[in-house]
CSV table of C-alpha atoms in Angstrom, one decimal:
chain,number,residue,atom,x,y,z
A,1,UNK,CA,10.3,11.7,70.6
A,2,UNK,CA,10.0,15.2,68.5
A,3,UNK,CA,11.6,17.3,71.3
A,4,UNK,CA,14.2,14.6,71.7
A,5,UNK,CA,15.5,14.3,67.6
A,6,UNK,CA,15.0,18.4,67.9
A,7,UNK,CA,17.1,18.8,70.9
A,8,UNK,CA,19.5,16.4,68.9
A,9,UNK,CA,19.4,18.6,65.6
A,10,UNK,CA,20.1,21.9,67.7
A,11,UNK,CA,23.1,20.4,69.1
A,12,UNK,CA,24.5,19.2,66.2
A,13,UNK,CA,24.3,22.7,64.8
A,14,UNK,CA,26.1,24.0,67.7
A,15,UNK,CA,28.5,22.1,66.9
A,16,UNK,CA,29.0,22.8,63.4
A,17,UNK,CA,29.4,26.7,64.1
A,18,UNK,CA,31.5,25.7,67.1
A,19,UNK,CA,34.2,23.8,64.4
A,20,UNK,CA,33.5,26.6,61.4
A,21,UNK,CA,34.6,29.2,64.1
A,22,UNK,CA,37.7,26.9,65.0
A,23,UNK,CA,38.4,26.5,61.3
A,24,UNK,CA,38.3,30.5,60.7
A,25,UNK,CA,40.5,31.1,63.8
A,26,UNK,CA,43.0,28.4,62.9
A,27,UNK,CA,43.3,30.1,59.2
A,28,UNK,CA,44.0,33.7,60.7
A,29,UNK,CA,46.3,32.2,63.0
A,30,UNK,CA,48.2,30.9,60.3
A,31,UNK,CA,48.2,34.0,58.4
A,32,UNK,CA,49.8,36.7,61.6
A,33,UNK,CA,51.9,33.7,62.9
A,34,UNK,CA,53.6,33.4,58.7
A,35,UNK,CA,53.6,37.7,58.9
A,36,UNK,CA,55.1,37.9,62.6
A,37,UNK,CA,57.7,35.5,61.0
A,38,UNK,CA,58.5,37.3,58.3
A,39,UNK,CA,58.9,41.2,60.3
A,40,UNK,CA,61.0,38.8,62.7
A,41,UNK,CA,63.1,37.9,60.4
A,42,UNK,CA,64.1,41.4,59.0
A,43,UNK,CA,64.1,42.8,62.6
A,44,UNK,CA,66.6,40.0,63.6
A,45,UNK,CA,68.7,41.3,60.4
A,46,UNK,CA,69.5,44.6,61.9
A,47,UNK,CA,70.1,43.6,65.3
A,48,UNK,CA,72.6,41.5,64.2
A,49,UNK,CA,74.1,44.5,62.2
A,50,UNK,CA,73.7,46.7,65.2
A,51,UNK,CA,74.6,44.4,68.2
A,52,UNK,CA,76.7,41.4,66.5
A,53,UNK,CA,75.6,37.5,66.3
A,54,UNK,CA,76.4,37.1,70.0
A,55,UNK,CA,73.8,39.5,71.3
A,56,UNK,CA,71.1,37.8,68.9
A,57,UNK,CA,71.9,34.5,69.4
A,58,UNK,CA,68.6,33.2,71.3
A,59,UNK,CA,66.7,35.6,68.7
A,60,UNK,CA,67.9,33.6,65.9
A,61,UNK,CA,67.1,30.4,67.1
A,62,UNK,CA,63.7,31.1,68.5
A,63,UNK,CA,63.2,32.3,64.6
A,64,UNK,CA,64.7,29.0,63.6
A,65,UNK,CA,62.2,26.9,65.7
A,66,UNK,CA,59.0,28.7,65.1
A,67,UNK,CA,60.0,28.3,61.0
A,68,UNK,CA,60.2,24.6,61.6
A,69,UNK,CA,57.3,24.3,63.5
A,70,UNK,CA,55.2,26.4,61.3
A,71,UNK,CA,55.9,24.0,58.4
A,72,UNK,CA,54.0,21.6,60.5
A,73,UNK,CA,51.0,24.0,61.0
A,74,UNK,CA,50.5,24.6,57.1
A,75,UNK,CA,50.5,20.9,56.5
A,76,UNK,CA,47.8,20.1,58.8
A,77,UNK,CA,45.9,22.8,56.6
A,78,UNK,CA,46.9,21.2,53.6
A,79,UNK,CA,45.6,17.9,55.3
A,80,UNK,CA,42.1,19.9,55.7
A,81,UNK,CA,42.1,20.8,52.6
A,82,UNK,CA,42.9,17.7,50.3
A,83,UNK,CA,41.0,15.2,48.0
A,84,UNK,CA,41.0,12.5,51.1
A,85,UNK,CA,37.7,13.1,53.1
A,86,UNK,CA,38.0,14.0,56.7
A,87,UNK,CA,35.8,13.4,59.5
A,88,UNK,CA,34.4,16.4,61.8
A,89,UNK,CA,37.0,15.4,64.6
A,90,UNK,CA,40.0,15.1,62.2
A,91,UNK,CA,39.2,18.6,61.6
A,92,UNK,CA,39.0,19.8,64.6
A,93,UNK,CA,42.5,18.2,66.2
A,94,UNK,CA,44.0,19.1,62.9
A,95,UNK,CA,42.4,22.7,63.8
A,96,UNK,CA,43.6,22.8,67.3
A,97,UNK,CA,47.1,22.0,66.6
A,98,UNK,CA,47.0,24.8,64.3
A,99,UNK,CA,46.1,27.6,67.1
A,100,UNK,CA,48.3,25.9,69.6
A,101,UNK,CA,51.7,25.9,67.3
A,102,UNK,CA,50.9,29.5,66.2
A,103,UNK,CA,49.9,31.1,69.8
A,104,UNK,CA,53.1,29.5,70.6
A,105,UNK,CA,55.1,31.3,67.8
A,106,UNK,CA,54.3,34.3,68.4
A,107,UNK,CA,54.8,34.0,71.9
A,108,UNK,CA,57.9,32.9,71.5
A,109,UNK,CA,59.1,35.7,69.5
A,110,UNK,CA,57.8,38.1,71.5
A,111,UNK,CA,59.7,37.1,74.5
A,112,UNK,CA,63.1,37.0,72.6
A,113,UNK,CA,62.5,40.3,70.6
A,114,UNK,CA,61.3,42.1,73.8
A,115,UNK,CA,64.8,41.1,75.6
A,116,UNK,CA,66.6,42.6,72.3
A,117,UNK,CA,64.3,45.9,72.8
A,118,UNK,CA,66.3,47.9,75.0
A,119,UNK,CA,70.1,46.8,73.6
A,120,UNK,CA,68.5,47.9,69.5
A,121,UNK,CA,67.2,51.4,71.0
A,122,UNK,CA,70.6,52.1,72.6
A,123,UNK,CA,72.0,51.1,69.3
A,124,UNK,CA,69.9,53.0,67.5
A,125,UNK,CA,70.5,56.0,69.7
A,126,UNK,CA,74.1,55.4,69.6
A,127,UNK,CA,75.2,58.8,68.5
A,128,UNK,CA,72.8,60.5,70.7
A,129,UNK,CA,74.5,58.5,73.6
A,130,UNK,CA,77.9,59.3,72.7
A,131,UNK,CA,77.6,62.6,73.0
A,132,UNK,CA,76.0,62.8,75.9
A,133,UNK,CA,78.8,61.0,77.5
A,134,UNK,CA,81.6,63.4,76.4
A,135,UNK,CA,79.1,66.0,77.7
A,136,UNK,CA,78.3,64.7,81.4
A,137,UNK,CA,82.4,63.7,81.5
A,138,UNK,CA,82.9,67.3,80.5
A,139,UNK,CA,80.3,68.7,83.7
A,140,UNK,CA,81.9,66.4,86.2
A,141,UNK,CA,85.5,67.4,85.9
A,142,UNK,CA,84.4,70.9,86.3
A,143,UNK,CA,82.9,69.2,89.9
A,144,UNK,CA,86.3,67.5,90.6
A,145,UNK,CA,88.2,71.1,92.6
A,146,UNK,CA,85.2,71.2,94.8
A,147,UNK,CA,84.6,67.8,95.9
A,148,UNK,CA,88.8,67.7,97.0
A,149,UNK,CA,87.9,70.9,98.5
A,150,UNK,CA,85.3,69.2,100.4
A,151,UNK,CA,87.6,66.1,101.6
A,152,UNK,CA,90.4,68.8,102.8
A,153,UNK,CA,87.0,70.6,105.1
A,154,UNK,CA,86.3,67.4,106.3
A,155,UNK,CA,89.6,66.4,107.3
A,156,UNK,CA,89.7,69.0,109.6
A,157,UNK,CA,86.3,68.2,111.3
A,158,UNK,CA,86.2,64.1,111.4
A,159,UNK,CA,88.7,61.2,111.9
A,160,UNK,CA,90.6,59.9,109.2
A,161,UNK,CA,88.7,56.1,109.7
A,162,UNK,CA,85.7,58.1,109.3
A,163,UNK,CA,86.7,59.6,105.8
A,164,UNK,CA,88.4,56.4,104.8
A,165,UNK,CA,84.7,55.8,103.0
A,166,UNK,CA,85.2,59.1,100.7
A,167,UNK,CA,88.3,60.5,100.6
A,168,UNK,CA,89.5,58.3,97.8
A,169,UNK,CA,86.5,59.6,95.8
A,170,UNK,CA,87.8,62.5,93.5
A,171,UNK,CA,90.8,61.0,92.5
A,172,UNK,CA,89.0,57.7,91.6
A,173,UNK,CA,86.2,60.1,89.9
A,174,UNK,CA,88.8,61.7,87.4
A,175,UNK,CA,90.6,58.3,86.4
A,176,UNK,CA,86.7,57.1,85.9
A,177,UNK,CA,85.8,60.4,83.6
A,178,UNK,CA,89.1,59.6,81.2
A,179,UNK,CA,88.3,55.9,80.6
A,180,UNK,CA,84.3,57.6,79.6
A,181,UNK,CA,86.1,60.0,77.3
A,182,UNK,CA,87.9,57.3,75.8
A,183,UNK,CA,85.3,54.2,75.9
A,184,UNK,CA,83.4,56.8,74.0
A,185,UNK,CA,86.2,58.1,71.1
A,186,UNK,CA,86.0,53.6,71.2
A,187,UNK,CA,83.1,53.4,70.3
A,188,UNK,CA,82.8,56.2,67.8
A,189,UNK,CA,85.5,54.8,65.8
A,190,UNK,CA,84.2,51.2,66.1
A,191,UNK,CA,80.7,51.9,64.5
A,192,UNK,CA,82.1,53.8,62.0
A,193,UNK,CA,84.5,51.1,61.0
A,194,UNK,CA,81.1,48.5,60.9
A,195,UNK,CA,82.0,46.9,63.5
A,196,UNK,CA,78.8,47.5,65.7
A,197,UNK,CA,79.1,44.5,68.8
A,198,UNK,CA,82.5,46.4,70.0
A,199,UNK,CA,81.1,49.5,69.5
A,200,UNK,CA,78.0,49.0,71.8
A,201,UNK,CA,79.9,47.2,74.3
A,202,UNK,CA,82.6,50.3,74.2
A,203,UNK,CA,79.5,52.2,74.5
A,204,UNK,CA,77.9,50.5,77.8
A,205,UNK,CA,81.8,50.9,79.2
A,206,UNK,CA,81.5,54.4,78.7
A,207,UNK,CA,78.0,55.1,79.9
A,208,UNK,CA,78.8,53.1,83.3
A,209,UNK,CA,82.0,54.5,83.6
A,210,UNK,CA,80.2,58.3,83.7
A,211,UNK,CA,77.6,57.3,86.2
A,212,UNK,CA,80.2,55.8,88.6
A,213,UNK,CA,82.3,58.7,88.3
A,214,UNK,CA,79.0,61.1,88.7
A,215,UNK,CA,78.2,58.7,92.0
A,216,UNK,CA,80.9,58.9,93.5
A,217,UNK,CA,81.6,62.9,93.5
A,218,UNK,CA,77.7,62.6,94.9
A,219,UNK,CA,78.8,60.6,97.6
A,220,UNK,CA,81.2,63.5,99.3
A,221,UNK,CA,78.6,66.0,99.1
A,222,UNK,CA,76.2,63.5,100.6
A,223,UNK,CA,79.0,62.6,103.5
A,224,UNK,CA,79.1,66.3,104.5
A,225,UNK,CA,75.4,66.2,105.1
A,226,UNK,CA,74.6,62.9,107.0
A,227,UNK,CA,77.7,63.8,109.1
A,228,UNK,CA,76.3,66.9,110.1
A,229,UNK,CA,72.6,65.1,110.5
A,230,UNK,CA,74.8,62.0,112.8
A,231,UNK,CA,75.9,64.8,115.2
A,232,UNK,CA,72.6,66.4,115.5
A,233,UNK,CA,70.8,63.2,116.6
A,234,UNK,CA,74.2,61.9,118.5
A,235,UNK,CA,73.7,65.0,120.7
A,236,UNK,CA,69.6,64.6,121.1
A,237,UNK,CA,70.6,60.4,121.7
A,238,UNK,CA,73.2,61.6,124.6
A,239,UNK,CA,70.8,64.0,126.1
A,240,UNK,CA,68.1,61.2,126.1
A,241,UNK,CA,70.5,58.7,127.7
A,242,UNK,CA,71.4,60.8,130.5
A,243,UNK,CA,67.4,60.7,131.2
A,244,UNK,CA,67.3,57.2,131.1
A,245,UNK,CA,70.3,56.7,133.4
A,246,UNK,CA,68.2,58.9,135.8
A,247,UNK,CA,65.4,56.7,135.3
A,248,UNK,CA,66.9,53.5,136.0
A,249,UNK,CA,67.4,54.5,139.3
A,250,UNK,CA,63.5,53.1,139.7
A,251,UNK,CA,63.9,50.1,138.2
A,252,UNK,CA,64.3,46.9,139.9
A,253,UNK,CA,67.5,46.2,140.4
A,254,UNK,CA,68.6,43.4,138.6
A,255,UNK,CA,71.6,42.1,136.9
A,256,UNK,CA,70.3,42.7,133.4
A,257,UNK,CA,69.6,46.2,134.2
A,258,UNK,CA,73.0,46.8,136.5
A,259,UNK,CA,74.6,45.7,133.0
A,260,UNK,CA,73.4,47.5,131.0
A,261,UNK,CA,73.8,50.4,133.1
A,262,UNK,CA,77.5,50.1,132.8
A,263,UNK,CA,77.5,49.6,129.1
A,264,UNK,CA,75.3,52.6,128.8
A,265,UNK,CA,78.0,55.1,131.4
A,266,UNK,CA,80.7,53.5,129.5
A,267,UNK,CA,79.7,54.4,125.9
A,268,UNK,CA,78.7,57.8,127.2
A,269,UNK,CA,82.3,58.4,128.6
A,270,UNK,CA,83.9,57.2,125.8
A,271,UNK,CA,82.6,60.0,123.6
A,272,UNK,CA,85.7,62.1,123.1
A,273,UNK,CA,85.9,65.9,124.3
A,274,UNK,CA,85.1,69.3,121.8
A,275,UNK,CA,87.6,69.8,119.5
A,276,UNK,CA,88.5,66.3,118.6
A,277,UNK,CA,88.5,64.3,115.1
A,278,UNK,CA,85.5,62.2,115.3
A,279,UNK,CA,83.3,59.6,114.1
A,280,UNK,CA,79.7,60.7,114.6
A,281,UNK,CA,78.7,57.5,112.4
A,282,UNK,CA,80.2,54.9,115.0
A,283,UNK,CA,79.7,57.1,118.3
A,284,UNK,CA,75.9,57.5,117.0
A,285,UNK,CA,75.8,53.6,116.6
A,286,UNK,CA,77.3,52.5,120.0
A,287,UNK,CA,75.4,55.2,121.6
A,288,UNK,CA,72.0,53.9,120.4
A,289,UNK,CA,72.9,50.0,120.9
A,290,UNK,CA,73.7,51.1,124.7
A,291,UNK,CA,70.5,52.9,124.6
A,292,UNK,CA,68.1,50.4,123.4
A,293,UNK,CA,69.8,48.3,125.9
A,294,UNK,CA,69.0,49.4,128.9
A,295,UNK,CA,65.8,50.6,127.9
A,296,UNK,CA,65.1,46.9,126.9
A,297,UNK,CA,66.5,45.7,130.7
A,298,UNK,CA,64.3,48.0,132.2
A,299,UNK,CA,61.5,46.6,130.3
A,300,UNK,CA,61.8,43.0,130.9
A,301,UNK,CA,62.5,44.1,134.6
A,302,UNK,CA,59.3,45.7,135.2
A,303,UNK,CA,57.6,42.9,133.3
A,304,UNK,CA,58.9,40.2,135.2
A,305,UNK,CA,58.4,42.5,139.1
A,306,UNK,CA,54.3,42.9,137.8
A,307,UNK,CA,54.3,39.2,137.5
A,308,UNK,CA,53.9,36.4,140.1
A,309,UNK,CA,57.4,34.2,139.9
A,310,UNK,CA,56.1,30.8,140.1
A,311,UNK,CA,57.3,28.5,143.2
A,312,UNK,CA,60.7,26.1,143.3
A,313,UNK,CA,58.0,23.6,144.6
A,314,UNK,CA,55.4,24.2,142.2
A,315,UNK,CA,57.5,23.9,139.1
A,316,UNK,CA,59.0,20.7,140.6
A,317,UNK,CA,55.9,19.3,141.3
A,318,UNK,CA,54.6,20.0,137.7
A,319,UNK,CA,57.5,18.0,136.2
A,320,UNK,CA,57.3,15.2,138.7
A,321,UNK,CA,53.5,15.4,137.9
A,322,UNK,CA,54.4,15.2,133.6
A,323,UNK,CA,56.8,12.3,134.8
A,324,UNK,CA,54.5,10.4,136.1
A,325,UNK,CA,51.9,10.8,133.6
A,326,UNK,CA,54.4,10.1,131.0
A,327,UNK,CA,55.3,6.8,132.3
A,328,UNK,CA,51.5,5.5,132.8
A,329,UNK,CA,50.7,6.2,129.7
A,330,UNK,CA,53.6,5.0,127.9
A,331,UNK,CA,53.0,1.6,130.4
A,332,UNK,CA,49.4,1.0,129.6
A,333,UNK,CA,50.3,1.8,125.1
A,334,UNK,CA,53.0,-0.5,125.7
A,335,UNK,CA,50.9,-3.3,126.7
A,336,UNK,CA,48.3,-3.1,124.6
A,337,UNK,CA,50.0,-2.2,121.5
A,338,UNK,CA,48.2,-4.0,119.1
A,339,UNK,CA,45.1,-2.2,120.0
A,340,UNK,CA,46.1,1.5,120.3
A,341,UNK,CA,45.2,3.8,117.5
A,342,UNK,CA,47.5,6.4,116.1
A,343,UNK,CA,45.4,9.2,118.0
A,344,UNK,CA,46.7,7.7,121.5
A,345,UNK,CA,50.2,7.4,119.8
A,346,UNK,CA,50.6,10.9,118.6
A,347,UNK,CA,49.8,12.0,122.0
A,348,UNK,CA,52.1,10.3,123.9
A,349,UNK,CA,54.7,11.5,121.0
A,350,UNK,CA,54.1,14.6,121.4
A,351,UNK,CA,54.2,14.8,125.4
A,352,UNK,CA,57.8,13.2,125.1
A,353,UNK,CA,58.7,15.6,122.7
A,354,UNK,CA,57.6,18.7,125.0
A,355,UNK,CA,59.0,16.9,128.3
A,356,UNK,CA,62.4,16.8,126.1
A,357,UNK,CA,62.2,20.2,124.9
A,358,UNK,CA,61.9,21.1,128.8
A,359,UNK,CA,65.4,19.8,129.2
A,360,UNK,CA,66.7,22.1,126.7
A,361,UNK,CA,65.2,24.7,128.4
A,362,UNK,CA,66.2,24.1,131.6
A,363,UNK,CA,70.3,23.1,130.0
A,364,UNK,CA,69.9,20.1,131.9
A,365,UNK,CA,67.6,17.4,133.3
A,366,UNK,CA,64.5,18.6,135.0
A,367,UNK,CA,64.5,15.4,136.8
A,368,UNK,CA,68.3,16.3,138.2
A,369,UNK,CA,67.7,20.0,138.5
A,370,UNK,CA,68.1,21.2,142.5
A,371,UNK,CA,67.6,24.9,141.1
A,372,UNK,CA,65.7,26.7,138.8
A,373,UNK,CA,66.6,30.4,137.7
A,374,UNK,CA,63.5,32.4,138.2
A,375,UNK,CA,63.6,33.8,134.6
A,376,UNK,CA,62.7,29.8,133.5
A,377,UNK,CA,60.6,29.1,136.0
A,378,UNK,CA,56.8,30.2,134.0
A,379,UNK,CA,57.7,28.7,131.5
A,380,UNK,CA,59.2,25.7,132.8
A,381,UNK,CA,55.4,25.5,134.4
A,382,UNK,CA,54.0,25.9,131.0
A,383,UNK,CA,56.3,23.0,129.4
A,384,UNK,CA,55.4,20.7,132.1
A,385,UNK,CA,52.0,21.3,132.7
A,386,UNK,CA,51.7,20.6,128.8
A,387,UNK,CA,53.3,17.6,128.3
A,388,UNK,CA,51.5,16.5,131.6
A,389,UNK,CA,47.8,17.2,130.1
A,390,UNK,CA,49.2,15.5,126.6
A,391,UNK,CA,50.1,12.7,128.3
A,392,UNK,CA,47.2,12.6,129.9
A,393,UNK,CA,45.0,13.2,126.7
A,394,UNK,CA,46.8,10.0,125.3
A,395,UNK,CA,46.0,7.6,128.1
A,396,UNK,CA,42.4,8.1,127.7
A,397,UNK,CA,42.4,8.3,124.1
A,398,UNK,CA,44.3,4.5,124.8
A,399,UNK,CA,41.7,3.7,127.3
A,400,UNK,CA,38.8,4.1,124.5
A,401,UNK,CA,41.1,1.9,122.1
A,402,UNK,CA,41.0,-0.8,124.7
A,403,UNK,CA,37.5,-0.6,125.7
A,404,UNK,CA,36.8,-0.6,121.8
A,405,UNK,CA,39.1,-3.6,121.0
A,406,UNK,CA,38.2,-5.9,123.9
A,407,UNK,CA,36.0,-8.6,123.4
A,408,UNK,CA,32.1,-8.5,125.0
A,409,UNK,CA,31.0,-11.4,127.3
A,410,UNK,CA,27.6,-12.6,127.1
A,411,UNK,CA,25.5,-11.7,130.1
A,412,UNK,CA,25.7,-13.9,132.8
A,413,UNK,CA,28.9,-16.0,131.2
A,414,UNK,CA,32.4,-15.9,130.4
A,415,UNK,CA,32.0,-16.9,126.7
A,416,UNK,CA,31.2,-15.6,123.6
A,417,UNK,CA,28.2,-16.6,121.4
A,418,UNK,CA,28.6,-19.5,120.4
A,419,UNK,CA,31.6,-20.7,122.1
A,420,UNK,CA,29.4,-22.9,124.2
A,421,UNK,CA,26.3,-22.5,126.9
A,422,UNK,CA,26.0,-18.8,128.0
A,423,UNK,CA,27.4,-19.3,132.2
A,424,UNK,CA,28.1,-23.3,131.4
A,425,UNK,CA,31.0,-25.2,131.6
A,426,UNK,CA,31.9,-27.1,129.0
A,427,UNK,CA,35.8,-28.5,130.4
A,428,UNK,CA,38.6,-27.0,130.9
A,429,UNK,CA,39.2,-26.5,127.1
A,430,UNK,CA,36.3,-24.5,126.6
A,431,UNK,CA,36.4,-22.4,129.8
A,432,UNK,CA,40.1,-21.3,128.6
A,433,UNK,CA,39.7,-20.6,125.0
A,434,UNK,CA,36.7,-18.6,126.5
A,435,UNK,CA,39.0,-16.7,128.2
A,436,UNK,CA,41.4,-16.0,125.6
A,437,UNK,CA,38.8,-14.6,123.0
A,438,UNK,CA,37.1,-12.8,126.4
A,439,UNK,CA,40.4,-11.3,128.2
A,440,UNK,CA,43.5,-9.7,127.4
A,441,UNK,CA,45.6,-12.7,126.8
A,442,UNK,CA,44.9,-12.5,123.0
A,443,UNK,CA,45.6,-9.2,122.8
A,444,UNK,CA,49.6,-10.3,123.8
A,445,UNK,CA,49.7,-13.1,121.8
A,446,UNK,CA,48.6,-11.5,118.3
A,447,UNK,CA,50.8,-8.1,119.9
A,448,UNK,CA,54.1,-10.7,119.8
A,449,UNK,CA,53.1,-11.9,116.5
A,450,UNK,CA,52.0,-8.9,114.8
A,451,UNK,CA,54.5,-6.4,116.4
């Protein structure tokens, strides 16, 4: 009885330091969640004098919320802290609450203020920014000559569909570099003037406006290269075709591979002669597509000659086989349905589902098909032979069902216990209500009732 009002007395204390460190946490949360509040607050009043009240719209009420919800947390302190005597649990849900509403303050405003982060730095670095924009607009116009040089090289080289993707690009550089140069002067004026939301979103006009104009003059100098790189590998991808035309000589000789044979010969010969404007980019593609053809007939032709090609006969004999699986076992569920289990059932399901998807395969009845393209034919086998074995599965999976469900006799009778003299005969009555319980009789009379 000692170790038991000892254990009892240790617990309690537990217990006690486990609510006096609630209690201490609850009072600290208070005190960063009231500070965070506060640094908020003066942090929201210069982002709405840098980016406007739009931009800080969610900021200010997130700051709104948490205030109101805060005045709930210091009254549950007050509550702790009054005349009125609490009890220990009091305390503690009063202590909970406490943690829970500032935890959620401060995350809170730590989500909205980080989404404010980046727009206040740009602010901040506003004059920083400006000035590098009339700088970078300055650098690309000084670009401008040598990317219409490049375009005039290029015309001379490559079709004019081919260029259609950069030959625009200079002009519609320069008219980007202007609308910079003035988005910026914008903006410049704009913050003087106080009025800081137009002049940051003059600002973000301008700083796009650069890097657009600063892609696009990339792009020309980039087009120059992968064109070059496109006729290197359209030259290697000819060479390589030529060798696989050579080797499809070996391969068996089916349509797929006569096909793409053709397609292959005609991409080749419609690559135009030296001298001509072309279009590596869309020669290289064709080129490659014709390619990967053939080498993907010859494949699949190989694959299939290394195989055996299953029998007309033995494929037909698989479905007739599935179909006469099919319809024993959906014969022997149907009869007995008020015995069979869902085991049995899913079977069957499944079988029909397989025998159907067979069809598909096939684009028409298996039952009513007189041919069957060899490139079916395995796994028409496959189908069949599954939903055969499925079938299969299910009518034993019925049988057990059955065997479980039915009735036992008593040795030596037709009756059940108790239904009379084990072998006797009792009248005509007795013998057939003995036969109802013992046979298969009641098993269709509760089926029509049930079902």
């Amino acid at each position: 009885m000692a170790g038991f009002w000892g254990r009892r007395k240790r617990e309690q204390a537990e217990l006690d330091a486990t609510d006096a460190d609630l209690a201490l946490r609850a009072q600290r949360a208070l005190v960063d969640a009231d500070e965070r509040i506060r640094l908020t607050g003066d942090e929201l009043a210069f982002a709405e004098a840098e980016l406007g009240p739009g931009a800080t719209k969610e900021l200010r009420e997130a700051h709104d919320a948490v205030r109101t919800h805060l005045r709930e947390a210091f009254h549950l302190h007050q509550l702790n802290h009054d005349h009125i005597p609490d009890t220990p649990e009091e305390l503690r849900t009063r202590n909970a609450r406490i943690v829970q509403l500032c935890e959620w303050a401060e995350e809170l405003l730590d989500d909205r203020t980080e989404a404010l982060a980046e727009p206040i730095a740009r602010a901040r670095r506003a004059p920083e920014i400006i000035a590098k924009v009339r700088s970078d607009a300055a650098h690309l116009r000084t670009r401008i000559p040598h990317a219409r040089d490049t375009v005039t090289r290029l015309a001379a080289r490559y079709a004019a569909h081919a260029l259609s993707q950069v030959e625009a690009n200079p002009a519609e550089a320069e008219q980007l570099i202007g609308f910079a140069e003035h988005s910026a002067g914008v903006a410049e004026r704009r913050r003087e003037a106080g009025q800081r939301e137009q002049a940051n979103m003059a600002l973000e006009a301008a700083t796009e406006a650069a890097r657009r104009a600063e892609t696009l003059i990339d792009a020309v100098e980039t087009f120059e290269v992968e064109a070059l790189r496109a006729e290197s590998t359209l030259a290697a991808v000819v060479e390589d075709s030529r060798g696989d035309l050579i080797a499809a000589r070996t391969a068996p000789q089916v349509p797929a591979v006569t096909a793409a044979v053709a397609e292959l010969e005609a991409a080749l010969k419609a690559l135009p002669a030296a001298g001509v404007n072309t279009d590596p980019f869309a020669q290289l593609s064709q080129l490659r597509a014709a390619n990967a053809g053939l080498d993907a007939a010859i494949a699949a032709a190989r694959e299939r000659a290394a195989r055996q090609i299953p029998d007309l006969a033995h494929v037909r004999h698989a479905i007739d086989d599935a179909d006469r699986q099919l319809a024993v076992a959906r014969d022997v569920i149907a009869g007995h349905r008020g015995w069979i289990g869902a085991d049995a059932r899913t079977r069957l399901a499944e079988a029909e589902r397989v025998r159907i998807d067979l069809d598909r395969h096939l684009g028409t009845s298996a039952a009513a098909a007189t041919q069957i393209d060899e490139d079916h034919r395995e796994q028409a086998l496959d189908m069949a032979r599954r939903a055969a074995f499925l079938a299969s599965e299910g009518l034993q999976l019925a049988q057990r069902d059955i065997d479980g469900a039915r009735p036992q006799t008593a040795p030596g009778g037709m009756g059940m216990p108790g239904m009379g003299m084990p072998g006797g005969r009792r009248g005509g009555g007795s013998d057939l209500m003995g036969g109802i319980l013992g046979g298969l009789v009641i098993g269709s009379i509760l089926d029509g009732i049930f079902d």
